[in-house]
Amino acid sequence: MSHLPRTSRQNARELRIERLESRQVLAVDFSLLKDINPTASTDDAAPDNVVQVAGLIYFSATSPTGGTELWRSDGTLAGTFQVKDISEGSGSSQPRQLTAVGNTLFFTVSSGQQLWKSDGTEAGTMPITSVGGFNWDIEDLTCVGDILFFTSG
């Protein structure tokens, strides 16, 4: 005799264990591509906010001379470099919310108060003019199709 009320018996489902198809993990030989922060201190480059745009990988990382800035990589040593020193010197622009829209990268700097875009070159990495000269608190960068949406306040 069942101890479940009739409606619970009707909604109850039988647990089944099913065998999944076999999976094979691809063997990958990981190695350091580039030492962005080679200082002897315990601080590391702390790569973060990784996104792919047009076959390139973009990320924020910390170097001893450039602070935390925007970097890119094509997977080679020569093709891994800081895109632009936005906050010149050892200051940090803190690129966040890296978002791909087509072949353009959008991101925020300075704790979300400025919206920037980049085509992957130093010359093509620039702030987007703020509306009315105000600094925004920009959050939630989201790409839908080929349009960038965000919230500000």
Short mmCIF file of C-alpha atoms in Angstrom, two decimals:
data_model
loop_
_atom_site.label_atom_id
_atom_site.label_comp_id
_atom_site.label_asym_id
_atom_site.label_seq_id
_atom_site.Cartn_x
_atom_site.Cartn_y
_atom_site.Cartn_z
CA MET A 1 0.00 0.00 0.00
CA SER A 2 1.34 3.42 -0.96
CA HIS A 3 1.69 6.21 1.60
CA LEU A 4 1.46 8.98 -1.00
CA PRO A 5 -1.83 10.79 -1.58
CA ARG A 6 -3.47 9.89 -4.87
CA THR A 7 -2.37 13.14 -6.66
CA SER A 8 1.25 12.58 -5.56
CA ARG A 9 1.16 8.99 -6.86
CA GLN A 10 -0.11 10.26 -10.20
CA ASN A 11 2.65 12.91 -10.44
CA ALA A 12 5.44 10.70 -9.09
CA ARG A 13 8.02 9.61 -11.65
CA GLU A 14 10.13 6.53 -11.63
CA LEU A 15 13.86 7.13 -11.28
CA ARG A 16 15.91 5.49 -13.98
CA ILE A 17 19.60 5.21 -14.52
CA GLU A 18 20.58 5.43 -18.14
CA ARG A 19 23.95 4.66 -19.63
CA LEU A 20 25.46 7.64 -21.46
CA GLU A 21 27.50 7.33 -24.58
CA SER A 22 31.22 7.04 -23.97
CA ARG A 23 33.15 10.31 -23.85
CA GLN A 24 36.78 10.94 -24.55
CA VAL A 25 38.67 13.88 -23.14
CA LEU A 26 40.97 15.43 -25.68
CA ALA A 27 44.58 15.43 -24.61
CA VAL A 28 45.93 18.93 -24.33
CA ASP A 29 49.48 19.84 -23.49
CA PHE A 30 49.20 23.13 -21.63
CA SER A 31 52.16 25.46 -21.56
CA LEU A 32 52.72 29.09 -20.68
CA LEU A 33 52.20 31.23 -23.76
CA LYS A 34 53.51 34.51 -22.36
CA ASP A 35 54.49 35.67 -18.88
CA ILE A 36 52.59 38.95 -18.63
CA ASN A 37 53.72 39.65 -15.07
CA PRO A 38 57.25 38.25 -14.67
CA THR A 39 58.00 40.10 -11.43
CA ALA A 40 59.34 38.13 -8.51
CA SER A 41 56.38 39.14 -6.32
CA THR A 42 53.53 36.79 -5.51
CA ASP A 43 51.13 38.80 -7.69
CA ASP A 44 50.19 37.16 -10.95
CA ALA A 45 48.71 38.54 -14.16
CA ALA A 46 45.20 37.54 -12.99
CA PRO A 47 43.72 37.20 -16.49
CA ASP A 48 39.98 37.75 -16.37
CA ASN A 49 36.94 38.64 -18.52
CA VAL A 50 37.95 36.40 -21.41
CA VAL A 51 35.97 36.78 -24.66
CA GLN A 52 36.49 35.80 -28.30
CA VAL A 53 36.05 38.36 -31.06
CA ALA A 54 36.78 37.65 -34.72
CA GLY A 55 39.13 34.74 -33.94
CA LEU A 56 41.10 36.61 -31.27
CA ILE A 57 40.92 36.24 -27.49
CA TYR A 58 40.59 39.43 -25.43
CA PHE A 59 41.05 39.62 -21.67
CA SER A 60 42.06 41.93 -18.86
CA ALA A 61 45.40 41.22 -17.19
CA THR A 62 47.85 42.91 -14.82
CA SER A 63 51.44 43.70 -15.74
CA PRO A 64 53.98 45.42 -13.48
CA THR A 65 54.42 48.37 -15.86
CA GLY A 66 50.90 48.80 -17.23
CA GLY A 67 48.58 47.91 -14.37
CA THR A 68 45.38 46.07 -15.28
CA GLU A 69 44.63 46.74 -18.94
CA LEU A 70 43.12 45.19 -22.08
CA TRP A 71 45.12 42.39 -23.74
CA ARG A 72 44.58 40.22 -26.80
CA SER A 73 45.98 36.97 -28.13
CA ASP A 74 45.89 35.01 -31.36
CA GLY A 75 47.44 32.04 -29.56
CA THR A 76 51.04 32.90 -30.40
CA LEU A 77 53.75 34.60 -28.37
CA ALA A 78 54.10 37.45 -30.88
CA GLY A 79 50.32 37.83 -31.14
CA THR A 80 49.78 38.21 -27.37
CA PHE A 81 50.10 41.82 -26.25
CA GLN A 82 48.51 44.70 -24.38
CA VAL A 83 46.13 46.43 -26.78
CA LYS A 84 46.34 49.87 -25.20
CA ASP A 85 47.54 51.42 -21.94
CA ILE A 86 44.24 53.18 -21.25
CA SER A 87 45.29 54.40 -17.81
CA GLU A 88 48.85 55.33 -18.77
CA GLY A 89 51.74 54.15 -16.64
CA SER A 90 51.23 51.72 -13.80
CA GLY A 91 47.65 52.89 -13.20
CA SER A 92 44.85 50.46 -14.02
CA SER A 93 41.83 51.05 -16.23
CA GLN A 94 40.27 47.78 -14.96
CA PRO A 95 38.56 46.64 -18.20
CA ARG A 96 35.39 44.71 -17.34
CA GLN A 97 32.29 43.32 -19.03
CA LEU A 98 34.14 42.48 -22.26
CA THR A 99 31.39 41.89 -24.83
CA ALA A 100 31.63 40.97 -28.52
CA VAL A 101 29.28 42.66 -30.98
CA GLY A 102 30.19 41.49 -34.47
CA ASN A 103 33.90 42.20 -34.93
CA THR A 104 33.96 44.92 -32.26
CA LEU A 105 34.77 44.51 -28.58
CA PHE A 106 32.89 46.68 -26.08
CA PHE A 107 33.92 46.99 -22.44
CA THR A 108 33.78 49.26 -19.42
CA VAL A 109 36.71 50.88 -17.61
CA SER A 110 37.19 52.77 -14.34
CA SER A 111 34.65 50.75 -12.36
CA GLY A 112 31.99 50.94 -15.08
CA GLN A 113 32.01 54.69 -15.53
CA GLN A 114 33.17 54.70 -19.15
CA LEU A 115 32.14 52.63 -22.17
CA TRP A 116 34.91 51.78 -24.65
CA LYS A 117 35.19 49.91 -27.93
CA SER A 118 38.11 48.22 -29.67
CA ASP A 119 38.90 46.70 -33.04
CA GLY A 120 42.01 45.07 -31.53
CA THR A 121 44.44 47.85 -32.41
CA GLU A 122 45.75 50.63 -30.20
CA ALA A 123 44.41 53.30 -32.56
CA GLY A 124 41.03 51.55 -32.79
CA THR A 125 40.58 51.32 -29.01
CA MET A 126 38.69 54.39 -27.85
CA PRO A 127 36.04 55.68 -25.45
CA ILE A 128 32.50 56.09 -26.67
CA THR A 129 31.45 59.66 -26.10
CA SER A 130 29.18 59.96 -23.10
CA VAL A 131 25.73 61.44 -23.58
CA GLY A 132 25.53 64.95 -22.18
CA GLY A 133 29.06 64.76 -20.80
CA PHE A 134 28.00 62.63 -17.82
CA ASN A 135 29.91 59.62 -16.56
CA TRP A 136 27.59 56.64 -16.51
CA ASP A 137 27.42 53.69 -14.20
CA ILE A 138 27.31 51.17 -17.04
CA GLU A 139 26.32 47.59 -16.29
CA ASP A 140 24.97 44.44 -17.91
CA LEU A 141 26.57 44.73 -21.35
CA THR A 142 24.63 42.32 -23.56
CA CYS A 143 24.79 41.60 -27.27
CA VAL A 144 21.57 40.75 -29.10
CA GLY A 145 22.18 40.21 -32.81
CA ASP A 146 24.44 43.10 -33.77
CA ILE A 147 23.18 45.52 -31.10
CA LEU A 148 24.79 46.28 -27.72
CA PHE A 149 22.40 46.78 -24.82
CA PHE A 150 23.36 47.94 -21.32
CA THR A 151 21.87 49.52 -18.24
CA SER A 152 23.06 52.79 -16.76
CA GLY A 153 22.14 54.90 -13.84
#
